[in-house]
mmCIF file of C-alpha atoms and ligand atoms in Angstrom:
data_model
loop_
_atom_site.group_PDB
_atom_site.id
_atom_site.type_symbol
_atom_site.label_atom_id
_atom_site.label_comp_id
_atom_site.label_asym_id
_atom_site.label_seq_id
_atom_site.Cartn_x
_atom_site.Cartn_y
_atom_site.Cartn_z
ATOM 1 C CA MET A 1 0.000 0.000 0.000
ATOM 2 C CA GLN A 2 2.692 2.388 1.145
ATOM 3 C CA ASN A 3 4.935 1.484 -1.804
ATOM 4 C CA LYS A 4 2.093 1.659 -4.328
ATOM 5 C CA ARG A 5 1.204 5.191 -3.200
ATOM 6 C CA MET A 6 4.859 6.150 -3.252
ATOM 7 C CA ALA A 7 5.341 4.677 -6.740
ATOM 8 C CA ALA A 8 2.334 6.626 -8.010
ATOM 9 C CA ALA A 9 3.681 9.934 -6.636
ATOM 10 C CA THR A 10 5.259 11.869 -9.478
ATOM 11 C CA THR A 11 6.824 14.867 -7.741
ATOM 12 C CA ARG A 12 9.156 15.236 -4.755
ATOM 13 C CA LYS A 13 6.467 17.343 -3.036
ATOM 14 C CA ASP A 14 3.930 14.473 -3.350
ATOM 15 C CA ARG A 15 6.442 11.987 -1.999
ATOM 16 C CA LEU A 16 7.260 14.215 0.983
ATOM 17 C CA SER A 17 3.579 14.704 1.682
ATOM 18 C CA ILE A 18 2.991 10.912 1.673
ATOM 19 C CA MET A 19 5.975 10.392 3.976
ATOM 20 C CA ASN A 20 4.621 13.004 6.396
ATOM 21 C CA GLN A 21 1.155 11.480 6.394
ATOM 22 C CA GLU A 22 2.580 8.032 7.023
ATOM 23 C CA ALA A 23 4.825 9.233 9.819
ATOM 24 C CA THR A 24 1.815 10.666 11.664
ATOM 25 C CA ALA A 25 -0.940 8.193 10.628
ATOM 26 C CA PRO A 26 -1.958 5.980 13.561
ATOM 27 C CA LYS A 27 -1.258 2.296 13.101
ATOM 28 C CA LYS A 28 -4.242 0.046 12.455
ATOM 29 C CA ARG A 29 -5.366 -1.803 15.540
ATOM 30 C CA ILE A 30 -5.541 -5.563 15.958
ATOM 31 C CA PHE A 31 -7.304 -7.625 18.617
ATOM 32 C CA SER A 32 -7.239 -11.382 19.058
ATOM 33 C CA GLY A 33 -7.263 -13.995 21.797
ATOM 34 C CA VAL A 34 -7.103 -17.660 22.726
ATOM 35 C CA GLN A 35 -9.130 -19.494 25.359
ATOM 36 C CA PRO A 36 -7.086 -21.073 28.158
ATOM 37 C CA THR A 37 -8.982 -24.341 27.805
ATOM 38 C CA GLY A 38 -5.992 -26.683 27.771
ATOM 39 C CA ASN A 39 -2.644 -27.137 26.132
ATOM 40 C CA LEU A 40 -2.552 -25.124 22.937
ATOM 41 C CA THR A 41 -2.330 -27.008 19.642
ATOM 42 C CA ILE A 42 -0.479 -26.327 16.420
ATOM 43 C CA GLY A 43 -3.939 -25.275 15.149
ATOM 44 C CA ASN A 44 -3.939 -22.374 17.620
ATOM 45 C CA TYR A 45 -0.301 -21.688 16.757
ATOM 46 C CA LEU A 46 -0.530 -21.759 12.953
ATOM 47 C CA GLY A 47 -4.055 -20.324 12.719
ATOM 48 C CA ALA A 48 -3.427 -17.526 15.191
ATOM 49 C CA ILE A 49 -0.353 -16.989 17.394
ATOM 50 C CA LYS A 50 2.413 -17.491 14.808
ATOM 51 C CA ASN A 51 0.790 -14.856 12.593
ATOM 52 C CA TRP A 52 0.467 -12.425 15.465
ATOM 53 C CA THR A 53 4.250 -12.299 15.756
ATOM 54 C CA THR A 54 4.527 -11.050 12.167
ATOM 55 C CA LEU A 55 2.140 -8.166 12.844
ATOM 56 C CA GLN A 56 3.737 -6.584 15.884
ATOM 57 C CA ASP A 57 5.852 -4.027 14.025
ATOM 58 C CA ASP A 58 3.181 -2.780 11.656
ATOM 59 C CA TYR A 59 0.063 -2.715 13.840
ATOM 60 C CA GLU A 60 -0.997 -1.728 17.320
ATOM 61 C CA CYS A 61 -1.836 -5.152 18.753
ATOM 62 C CA LEU A 62 -3.841 -6.311 21.748
ATOM 63 C CA TYR A 63 -3.733 -10.016 22.593
ATOM 64 C CA CYS A 64 -5.998 -11.339 25.285
ATOM 65 C CA VAL A 65 -6.195 -14.612 27.194
ATOM 66 C CA VAL A 66 -9.964 -15.029 27.015
ATOM 67 C CA ASN A 67 -10.623 -16.825 30.297
ATOM 68 C CA GLN A 68 -14.238 -15.600 30.507
ATOM 69 C CA HIS A 69 -15.013 -17.480 27.299
ATOM 70 C CA ALA A 70 -13.412 -20.594 28.770
ATOM 71 C CA ILE A 71 -16.065 -21.042 31.475
ATOM 72 C CA THR A 72 -18.816 -21.556 28.887
ATOM 73 C CA VAL A 73 -17.596 -25.146 29.196
ATOM 74 C CA ARG A 74 -17.083 -26.534 32.702
ATOM 75 C CA GLN A 75 -13.457 -26.018 33.826
ATOM 76 C CA ASP A 76 -11.496 -27.239 36.791
ATOM 77 C CA PRO A 77 -10.602 -23.951 38.609
ATOM 78 C CA ALA A 78 -6.976 -24.887 39.347
ATOM 79 C CA ALA A 79 -6.460 -26.080 35.772
ATOM 80 C CA LEU A 80 -8.012 -22.875 34.409
ATOM 81 C CA ARG A 81 -5.703 -20.734 36.552
ATOM 82 C CA ARG A 82 -2.674 -22.692 35.359
ATOM 83 C CA ALA A 83 -3.762 -22.646 31.701
ATOM 84 C CA THR A 84 -4.304 -18.878 31.884
ATOM 85 C CA TYR A 85 -0.651 -18.275 32.793
ATOM 86 C CA GLU A 86 0.491 -20.955 30.356
ATOM 87 C CA THR A 87 -1.378 -19.303 27.500
ATOM 88 C CA LEU A 88 0.211 -15.948 28.307
ATOM 89 C CA ALA A 89 3.601 -17.667 28.494
ATOM 90 C CA VAL A 90 3.007 -19.224 25.049
ATOM 91 C CA TYR A 91 2.262 -15.768 23.614
ATOM 92 C CA LEU A 92 5.583 -14.518 24.938
ATOM 93 C CA ALA A 93 7.502 -17.679 24.064
ATOM 94 C CA ALA A 94 6.210 -17.535 20.484
ATOM 95 C CA GLY A 95 7.892 -14.139 20.165
ATOM 96 C CA LEU A 96 5.347 -11.488 21.135
ATOM 97 C CA ASP A 97 7.226 -8.561 22.623
ATOM 98 C CA PRO A 98 5.410 -6.987 25.617
ATOM 99 C CA GLU A 99 6.952 -3.627 24.712
ATOM 100 C CA LYS A 100 5.164 -3.712 21.371
ATOM 101 C CA ASN A 101 1.959 -5.623 22.169
ATOM 102 C CA THR A 102 -0.633 -5.252 24.899
ATOM 103 C CA MET A 103 -1.101 -8.705 26.420
ATOM 104 C CA PHE A 104 -3.661 -9.199 29.161
ATOM 105 C CA ILE A 105 -6.193 -11.493 30.811
ATOM 106 C CA GLN A 106 -9.831 -10.855 29.918
ATOM 107 C CA SER A 107 -11.265 -11.017 33.458
ATOM 108 C CA HIS A 108 -8.889 -8.208 34.531
ATOM 109 C CA VAL A 109 -10.715 -5.743 32.281
ATOM 110 C CA SER A 110 -14.310 -5.585 33.502
ATOM 111 C CA ALA A 111 -15.417 -3.553 30.480
ATOM 112 C CA HIS A 112 -15.587 -6.800 28.434
ATOM 113 C CA ALA A 113 -18.466 -8.156 30.521
ATOM 114 C CA GLU A 114 -20.086 -4.708 30.748
ATOM 115 C CA LEU A 115 -20.122 -4.091 27.007
ATOM 116 C CA ALA A 116 -21.229 -7.682 26.397
ATOM 117 C CA TRP A 117 -24.387 -6.988 28.403
ATOM 118 C CA VAL A 118 -25.226 -3.929 26.293
ATOM 119 C CA LEU A 119 -24.508 -5.785 23.036
ATOM 120 C CA ASN A 120 -26.709 -8.690 24.170
ATOM 121 C CA CYS A 121 -29.574 -6.252 23.778
ATOM 122 C CA TYR A 122 -28.583 -5.547 20.171
ATOM 123 C CA THR A 123 -28.029 -9.146 19.079
ATOM 124 C CA MET A 124 -30.917 -11.278 17.929
ATOM 125 C CA PHE A 125 -31.784 -14.702 19.296
ATOM 126 C CA GLY A 126 -32.066 -15.994 15.703
ATOM 127 C CA GLU A 127 -28.551 -14.772 14.855
ATOM 128 C CA LEU A 128 -27.041 -16.616 17.807
ATOM 129 C CA SER A 129 -29.039 -19.755 17.008
ATOM 130 C CA ARG A 130 -27.313 -19.943 13.615
ATOM 131 C CA MET A 131 -23.770 -20.029 15.007
ATOM 132 C CA THR A 132 -22.166 -23.328 14.045
ATOM 133 C CA GLN A 133 -19.790 -23.285 17.020
ATOM 134 C CA PHE A 134 -22.819 -23.114 19.356
ATOM 135 C CA LYS A 135 -24.397 -26.065 17.549
ATOM 136 C CA ASP A 136 -21.150 -28.076 17.712
ATOM 137 C CA LYS A 137 -20.376 -27.248 21.331
ATOM 138 C CA SER A 138 -23.927 -27.784 22.569
ATOM 139 C CA ALA A 139 -23.922 -31.201 20.913
ATOM 140 C CA LYS A 140 -20.564 -31.978 22.526
ATOM 141 C CA HIS A 141 -21.630 -30.725 25.978
ATOM 142 C CA ALA A 142 -25.293 -31.750 25.898
ATOM 143 C CA ASP A 143 -25.451 -31.825 29.716
ATOM 144 C CA ASN A 144 -24.394 -28.170 30.012
ATOM 145 C CA VAL A 145 -25.968 -26.066 27.272
ATOM 146 C CA ASN A 146 -25.750 -22.876 29.327
ATOM 147 C CA ALA A 147 -26.741 -19.335 28.307
ATOM 148 C CA GLY A 148 -23.054 -18.329 28.219
ATOM 149 C CA LEU A 149 -22.363 -20.893 25.503
ATOM 150 C CA PHE A 150 -25.206 -19.350 23.509
ATOM 151 C CA THR A 151 -24.105 -15.727 24.001
ATOM 152 C CA TYR A 152 -20.373 -16.469 23.608
ATOM 153 C CA PRO A 153 -20.245 -14.590 20.255
ATOM 154 C CA VAL A 154 -21.624 -11.455 21.950
ATOM 155 C CA LEU A 155 -18.774 -11.474 24.474
ATOM 156 C CA MET A 156 -16.424 -11.965 21.541
ATOM 157 C CA ALA A 157 -18.011 -8.974 19.773
ATOM 158 C CA ALA A 158 -17.480 -6.921 22.940
ATOM 159 C CA ASP A 159 -13.813 -8.036 23.115
ATOM 160 C CA ILE A 160 -13.204 -6.730 19.612
ATOM 161 C CA LEU A 161 -15.405 -3.627 19.533
ATOM 162 C CA LEU A 162 -14.134 -2.280 22.868
ATOM 163 C CA TYR A 163 -10.752 -1.651 21.260
ATOM 164 C CA GLN A 164 -12.067 -0.280 17.965
ATOM 165 C CA ALA A 165 -10.042 -3.049 16.301
ATOM 166 C CA ASP A 166 -9.625 -2.791 12.519
ATOM 167 C CA LEU A 167 -8.475 -6.377 12.061
ATOM 168 C CA VAL A 168 -8.974 -9.652 13.899
ATOM 169 C CA PRO A 169 -6.473 -12.404 13.040
ATOM 170 C CA VAL A 170 -8.298 -15.724 13.464
ATOM 171 C CA GLY A 171 -8.600 -19.179 11.976
ATOM 172 C CA ILE A 172 -11.502 -19.835 9.610
ATOM 173 C CA ASP A 173 -13.587 -21.413 12.415
ATOM 174 C CA GLN A 174 -14.062 -17.933 13.916
ATOM 175 C CA LYS A 175 -15.102 -16.215 10.692
ATOM 176 C CA GLN A 176 -18.818 -16.548 11.420
ATOM 177 C CA HIS A 177 -18.327 -14.859 14.800
ATOM 178 C CA ILE A 178 -16.492 -11.963 13.154
ATOM 179 C CA GLU A 179 -19.358 -11.580 10.689
ATOM 180 C CA LEU A 180 -21.790 -11.402 13.592
ATOM 181 C CA THR A 181 -19.543 -8.813 15.294
ATOM 182 C CA ARG A 182 -19.683 -6.714 12.132
ATOM 183 C CA ASP A 183 -23.488 -7.004 11.970
ATOM 184 C CA VAL A 184 -23.888 -5.961 15.613
ATOM 185 C CA ALA A 185 -21.470 -3.032 15.178
ATOM 186 C CA GLU A 186 -23.270 -1.845 12.051
ATOM 187 C CA ARG A 187 -26.652 -2.162 13.764
ATOM 188 C CA PHE A 188 -25.481 -0.150 16.774
ATOM 189 C CA ASN A 189 -23.820 2.475 14.546
ATOM 190 C CA ALA A 190 -27.000 2.806 12.492
ATOM 191 C CA ILE A 191 -29.108 3.454 15.592
ATOM 192 C CA TYR A 192 -26.732 5.727 17.525
ATOM 193 C CA SER A 193 -24.356 7.145 14.853
ATOM 194 C CA ASN A 194 -20.803 5.993 14.402
ATOM 195 C CA THR A 195 -19.614 4.333 17.609
ATOM 196 C CA PHE A 196 -17.657 1.214 16.675
ATOM 197 C CA THR A 197 -15.027 0.463 14.060
ATOM 198 C CA VAL A 198 -16.413 -2.379 11.928
ATOM 199 C CA PRO A 199 -13.633 -5.004 12.008
ATOM 200 C CA GLU A 200 -12.357 -7.305 9.257
ATOM 201 C CA PRO A 201 -11.145 -10.864 9.772
ATOM 202 C CA TYR A 202 -7.457 -11.310 8.960
ATOM 203 C CA MET A 203 -6.523 -14.812 7.898
ATOM 204 C CA PRO A 204 -3.239 -16.399 6.865
ATOM 205 C CA LYS A 205 -3.006 -18.004 3.382
ATOM 206 C CA THR A 206 -2.402 -21.463 4.805
ATOM 207 C CA GLY A 207 -3.059 -22.748 8.306
ATOM 208 C CA THR A 208 -6.496 -21.163 8.642
ATOM 209 C CA LYS A 209 -7.879 -24.579 9.500
ATOM 210 C CA ILE A 210 -5.564 -27.296 10.714
ATOM 211 C CA MET A 211 -7.446 -30.577 10.904
ATOM 212 C CA SER A 212 -7.370 -33.409 13.422
ATOM 213 C CA LEU A 213 -4.623 -35.972 12.700
ATOM 214 C CA GLN A 214 -7.065 -38.782 13.429
ATOM 215 C CA ASP A 215 -10.110 -37.408 11.606
ATOM 216 C CA PRO A 216 -8.978 -34.943 8.941
ATOM 217 C CA THR A 217 -12.557 -33.838 8.290
ATOM 218 C CA LYS A 218 -12.677 -32.340 11.798
ATOM 219 C CA LYS A 219 -10.840 -29.252 13.107
ATOM 220 C CA MET A 220 -7.877 -29.887 15.407
ATOM 221 C CA SER A 221 -9.096 -28.744 18.849
ATOM 222 C CA LYS A 222 -7.226 -28.420 22.108
ATOM 223 C CA SER A 223 -10.092 -30.055 24.006
ATOM 224 C CA ASP A 224 -10.092 -33.187 21.796
ATOM 225 C CA GLU A 225 -9.973 -36.214 24.072
ATOM 226 C CA ASN A 226 -7.989 -38.290 21.583
ATOM 227 C CA GLU A 227 -4.385 -37.217 22.258
ATOM 228 C CA ASN A 228 -3.228 -38.611 18.895
ATOM 229 C CA ALA A 229 -5.578 -36.197 17.118
ATOM 230 C CA THR A 230 -3.764 -33.070 18.282
ATOM 231 C CA VAL A 231 -0.178 -31.888 18.311
ATOM 232 C CA ARG A 232 0.439 -29.563 21.242
ATOM 233 C CA ILE A 233 2.798 -26.600 20.979
ATOM 234 C CA LEU A 234 4.561 -27.922 24.079
ATOM 235 C CA ASP A 235 4.815 -31.598 23.058
ATOM 236 C CA ASP A 236 8.389 -32.913 22.992
ATOM 237 C CA LYS A 237 10.042 -33.999 19.752
ATOM 238 C CA ASP A 238 9.455 -37.748 20.200
ATOM 239 C CA THR A 239 5.773 -37.202 20.969
ATOM 240 C CA ILE A 240 5.350 -34.938 17.945
ATOM 241 C CA ILE A 241 7.007 -37.441 15.616
ATOM 242 C CA ARG A 242 4.990 -40.325 17.060
ATOM 243 C CA LYS A 243 1.702 -38.412 16.557
ATOM 244 C CA PHE A 244 2.560 -37.574 12.945
ATOM 245 C CA LYS A 245 3.565 -41.197 12.281
ATOM 246 C CA ARG A 246 0.090 -42.254 13.451
ATOM 247 C CA ALA A 247 -1.713 -39.580 11.407
ATOM 248 C CA VAL A 248 -4.546 -40.889 9.231
ATOM 249 C CA THR A 249 -3.780 -40.626 5.492
ATOM 250 C CA ASP A 250 -5.283 -42.818 2.719
ATOM 251 C CA SER A 251 -4.677 -46.023 0.798
ATOM 252 C CA ASP A 252 -2.852 -44.167 -1.976
ATOM 253 C CA THR A 253 0.921 -43.543 -1.796
ATOM 254 C CA VAL A 254 1.270 -40.177 -3.542
ATOM 255 C CA VAL A 255 1.899 -36.922 -1.679
ATOM 256 C CA ARG A 256 -0.515 -34.627 -3.486
ATOM 257 C CA TYR A 257 -2.763 -31.750 -2.356
ATOM 258 C CA SER A 258 -6.340 -32.656 -3.200
ATOM 259 C CA GLU A 259 -9.801 -32.441 -1.680
ATOM 260 C CA ASP A 260 -10.195 -36.201 -1.873
ATOM 261 C CA LYS A 261 -6.993 -36.662 0.163
ATOM 262 C CA PRO A 262 -7.872 -34.709 3.354
ATOM 263 C CA GLY A 263 -5.292 -36.407 5.595
ATOM 264 C CA VAL A 264 -2.344 -35.873 3.231
ATOM 265 C CA SER A 265 -3.523 -32.342 2.348
ATOM 266 C CA ASN A 266 -3.680 -31.452 6.046
ATOM 267 C CA LEU A 267 -0.124 -32.727 6.580
ATOM 268 C CA MET A 268 1.000 -30.757 3.531
ATOM 269 C CA ALA A 269 -0.596 -27.580 4.939
ATOM 270 C CA ILE A 270 1.192 -28.132 8.254
ATOM 271 C CA TYR A 271 4.515 -28.799 6.499
ATOM 272 C CA SER A 272 4.021 -25.712 4.339
ATOM 273 C CA CYS A 273 3.354 -23.513 7.398
ATOM 274 C CA PHE A 274 6.482 -24.709 9.185
ATOM 275 C CA THR A 275 8.856 -24.697 6.201
ATOM 276 C CA GLY A 276 7.444 -21.921 4.000
ATOM 277 C CA LYS A 277 7.448 -24.341 1.009
ATOM 278 C CA ASP A 278 4.467 -24.238 -1.362
ATOM 279 C CA PHE A 279 2.417 -27.285 -2.315
ATOM 280 C CA ASP A 280 4.135 -27.771 -5.697
ATOM 281 C CA ALA A 281 7.543 -27.833 -4.033
ATOM 282 C CA ILE A 282 6.283 -30.298 -1.412
ATOM 283 C CA GLU A 283 4.821 -32.617 -4.063
ATOM 284 C CA LYS A 284 8.175 -32.593 -5.907
ATOM 285 C CA GLU A 285 10.173 -33.150 -2.719
ATOM 286 C CA PHE A 286 8.244 -36.344 -1.948
ATOM 287 C CA GLU A 287 7.841 -37.670 -5.503
ATOM 288 C CA GLY A 288 8.526 -41.402 -5.479
ATOM 289 C CA LYS A 289 8.764 -41.504 -1.690
ATOM 290 C CA GLY A 290 6.224 -43.133 0.618
ATOM 291 C CA TYR A 291 4.045 -41.626 3.320
ATOM 292 C CA GLY A 292 6.509 -42.837 5.974
ATOM 293 C CA ASP A 293 9.240 -40.418 4.806
ATOM 294 C CA PHE A 294 6.712 -37.640 4.372
ATOM 295 C CA LYS A 295 5.221 -38.006 7.858
ATOM 296 C CA LEU A 296 8.686 -38.070 9.424
ATOM 297 C CA ALA A 297 9.657 -34.880 7.589
ATOM 298 C CA VAL A 298 6.467 -33.134 8.748
ATOM 299 C CA GLY A 299 7.090 -34.262 12.333
ATOM 300 C CA GLU A 300 10.698 -33.055 12.265
ATOM 301 C CA ALA A 301 9.856 -29.685 10.717
ATOM 302 C CA CYS A 302 7.131 -29.155 13.315
ATOM 303 C CA ALA A 303 9.249 -30.280 16.289
ATOM 304 C CA ASP A 304 12.298 -28.240 15.208
ATOM 305 C CA SER A 305 10.233 -25.080 14.689
ATOM 306 C CA LEU A 306 8.555 -25.443 18.059
ATOM 307 C CA ALA A 307 11.693 -26.352 20.058
ATOM 308 C CA PRO A 308 12.681 -22.717 20.827
ATOM 309 C CA VAL A 309 9.086 -21.888 21.830
ATOM 310 C CA ARG A 310 9.094 -24.821 24.216
ATOM 311 C CA SER A 311 12.361 -23.926 25.877
ATOM 312 C CA ARG A 312 11.445 -20.238 26.270
ATOM 313 C CA PHE A 313 8.061 -21.329 27.683
ATOM 314 C CA THR A 314 9.790 -23.368 30.397
ATOM 315 C CA GLU A 315 11.907 -20.351 31.421
ATOM 316 C CA LEU A 316 8.858 -18.077 31.500
ATOM 317 C CA MET A 317 6.768 -20.449 33.598
ATOM 318 C CA ALA A 318 9.547 -20.418 36.185
ATOM 319 C CA ASP A 319 9.193 -16.622 36.468
ATOM 320 C CA LYS A 320 5.619 -16.056 37.591
ATOM 321 C CA ALA A 321 6.423 -12.523 38.801
ATOM 322 C CA TYR A 322 7.377 -11.528 35.260
ATOM 323 C CA LEU A 323 4.182 -13.020 33.812
ATOM 324 C CA GLU A 324 2.160 -11.098 36.401
ATOM 325 C CA THR A 325 3.918 -7.854 35.499
ATOM 326 C CA VAL A 326 3.151 -8.349 31.804
ATOM 327 C CA ALA A 327 -0.495 -9.148 32.600
ATOM 328 C CA LYS A 328 -0.876 -6.184 34.987
ATOM 329 C CA GLU A 329 0.669 -3.661 32.634
ATOM 330 C CA GLY A 330 -1.357 -5.070 29.753
ATOM 331 C CA ALA A 331 -4.593 -4.849 31.755
ATOM 332 C CA ALA A 332 -3.907 -1.215 32.686
ATOM 333 C CA ARG A 333 -3.416 -0.192 29.068
ATOM 334 C CA ALA A 334 -6.355 -2.293 27.836
ATOM 335 C CA SER A 335 -8.647 -0.879 30.567
ATOM 336 C CA TYR A 336 -7.784 2.674 29.558
ATOM 337 C CA LEU A 337 -8.750 2.013 25.917
ATOM 338 C CA ALA A 338 -11.804 -0.070 26.828
ATOM 339 C CA ARG A 339 -13.217 2.566 29.206
ATOM 340 C CA LYS A 340 -13.164 5.169 26.452
ATOM 341 C CA THR A 341 -15.410 3.014 24.248
ATOM 342 C CA LEU A 342 -17.628 1.901 27.104
ATOM 343 C CA SER A 343 -18.307 5.501 28.255
ATOM 344 C CA LYS A 344 -19.229 6.430 24.712
ATOM 345 C CA VAL A 345 -21.634 3.460 24.504
ATOM 346 C CA TYR A 346 -23.182 4.210 27.899
ATOM 347 C CA ARG A 347 -23.787 7.836 26.898
ATOM 348 C CA LYS A 348 -25.342 6.823 23.595
ATOM 349 C CA VAL A 349 -27.772 4.290 25.037
ATOM 350 C CA GLY A 350 -28.843 6.747 27.737
ATOM 351 C CA PHE A 351 -27.161 5.477 30.898
ATOM 352 C CA VAL A 352 -26.701 8.231 33.475
ATOM 353 C CA GLU A 353 -23.088 9.018 34.293
ATOM 354 C CA PHE A 354 -21.707 11.371 36.976
ATOM 355 C CA LYS A 355 -19.712 14.334 35.732
HETATM 356 N N1 LIG B 401 -7.518 -26.181 14.042
HETATM 357 C C1 LIG B 401 -7.296 -24.876 13.920
HETATM 358 N N2 LIG B 401 -6.744 -24.381 12.782
HETATM 359 C C2 LIG B 401 -6.506 -23.057 12.644
HETATM 360 N N3 LIG B 401 -6.807 -22.150 13.611
HETATM 361 C C3 LIG B 401 -7.342 -22.606 14.757
HETATM 362 N N4 LIG B 401 -7.739 -21.994 15.888
HETATM 363 C C4 LIG B 401 -8.220 -22.894 16.753
HETATM 364 N N5 LIG B 401 -8.155 -24.125 16.213
HETATM 365 C C5 LIG B 401 -7.625 -23.977 14.968
HETATM 366 C C6 LIG B 401 -7.624 -20.553 16.112
HETATM 367 O O1 LIG B 401 -7.012 -20.362 17.376
HETATM 368 C C7 LIG B 401 -7.534 -19.172 17.950
HETATM 369 C C8 LIG B 401 -7.933 -19.422 19.361
HETATM 370 O O2 LIG B 401 -8.984 -20.348 19.425
HETATM 371 P P1 LIG B 401 -9.803 -20.479 20.775
HETATM 372 O O3 LIG B 401 -8.991 -21.096 21.810
HETATM 373 O O4 LIG B 401 -10.354 -19.166 21.163
HETATM 374 O O5 LIG B 401 -11.045 -21.328 20.419
HETATM 375 P P2 LIG B 401 -11.303 -22.498 19.454
HETATM 376 O O6 LIG B 401 -11.341 -21.980 18.046
HETATM 377 O O7 LIG B 401 -12.543 -23.168 19.945
HETATM 378 O O8 LIG B 401 -10.018 -23.398 19.630
HETATM 379 P P3 LIG B 401 -9.980 -24.878 20.052
HETATM 380 O O9 LIG B 401 -8.539 -25.284 20.060
HETATM 381 O O10 LIG B 401 -10.889 -25.693 19.189
HETATM 382 O O11 LIG B 401 -10.481 -24.803 21.531
HETATM 383 P P4 LIG B 401 -11.543 -25.676 22.291
HETATM 384 O O12 LIG B 401 -11.132 -27.110 22.074
HETATM 385 O O13 LIG B 401 -11.439 -25.252 23.708
HETATM 386 O O14 LIG B 401 -12.875 -25.361 21.699
HETATM 387 C C9 LIG B 401 -8.690 -18.701 17.078
HETATM 388 O O15 LIG B 401 -8.219 -17.647 16.261
HETATM 389 C C10 LIG B 401 -8.994 -19.900 16.246
HETATM 390 O O16 LIG B 401 -9.509 -19.533 14.983
#
């Protein structure tokens, strides 16, 4: 964008003017988050966190550990507490710099729950009933189809709209929730005049949907009970290689990207994300070789890429005071931004505020 505008500028005066505008233009804002519902998978890493690290220089980024979303499914309190710090530690270990990004824990910024209540009153029952994640999760947790599970997308809309985020980097599974966020923002803006930035989803080219290694028609999920279905960011090398060796493929022997080869295509997508190679190059690399060699290569590429994340994670988890400092400073900055939006919303809907 910047270069295109610069290339189109014909005079020195135009170029100087563009440089001045760009020096003063605020960076676009990004918001995203992960639920601390267990050990994060390479789906969370490739679909979300790895991409976040490439955005930190060009955008103003806020990354949240969304622990309030997590309790829509029953959690063990001690495990939730631990997973909350672990998720923050993964953000840092993956390379997010706390000097450049605001990282915080959702329950530390009360404006999320407050705005969610207001937005609940601007979101239709029918809209929420159509959310596929609600249908999937209510089928999976049939004994606990609580109201929070149903209104989860409204809390997610509040998370995003509070910060006037321009872009939301997510995997494809969250696209429907972003569309709902846009609809709610547009509805509110239409009633009360411009209040919220209407956000766009921001998705990587590959890795938007990493599939289960045991059922490649199903998304890889951190809460999957079959351990062989998921590769965890913190799994050791032997475990990673063993899981890839057991990955479901097909009765064919050719490494080729194709809709009718979901297992192999999923492994190719994973390999591509970790090595940067495109599908043509991968097909050539494994021409005439069997699935055994291919699976081993995928496992090694994955384990080697994640090894530094794992070792940094271990150091960070041993320094709880540092994690708390990052979370506290992040919450202070996030609260400041969130309050500005919330006050505006409260004024617009007619809530009385003291001067
Ligand atoms: N399989 C995936 N492929 C690509 N991206 C994925 N994401 C999750 N799974 C994949 C992306 O990770 C971010 C955080 O997700 P989340 O924790 O908020 O919720 P989720 O999508 O429900 O993730 P899980 O792992 O499936 O969690 P559980 O098992 O607790 O429901 C999002 O950007 C998501 O797109």
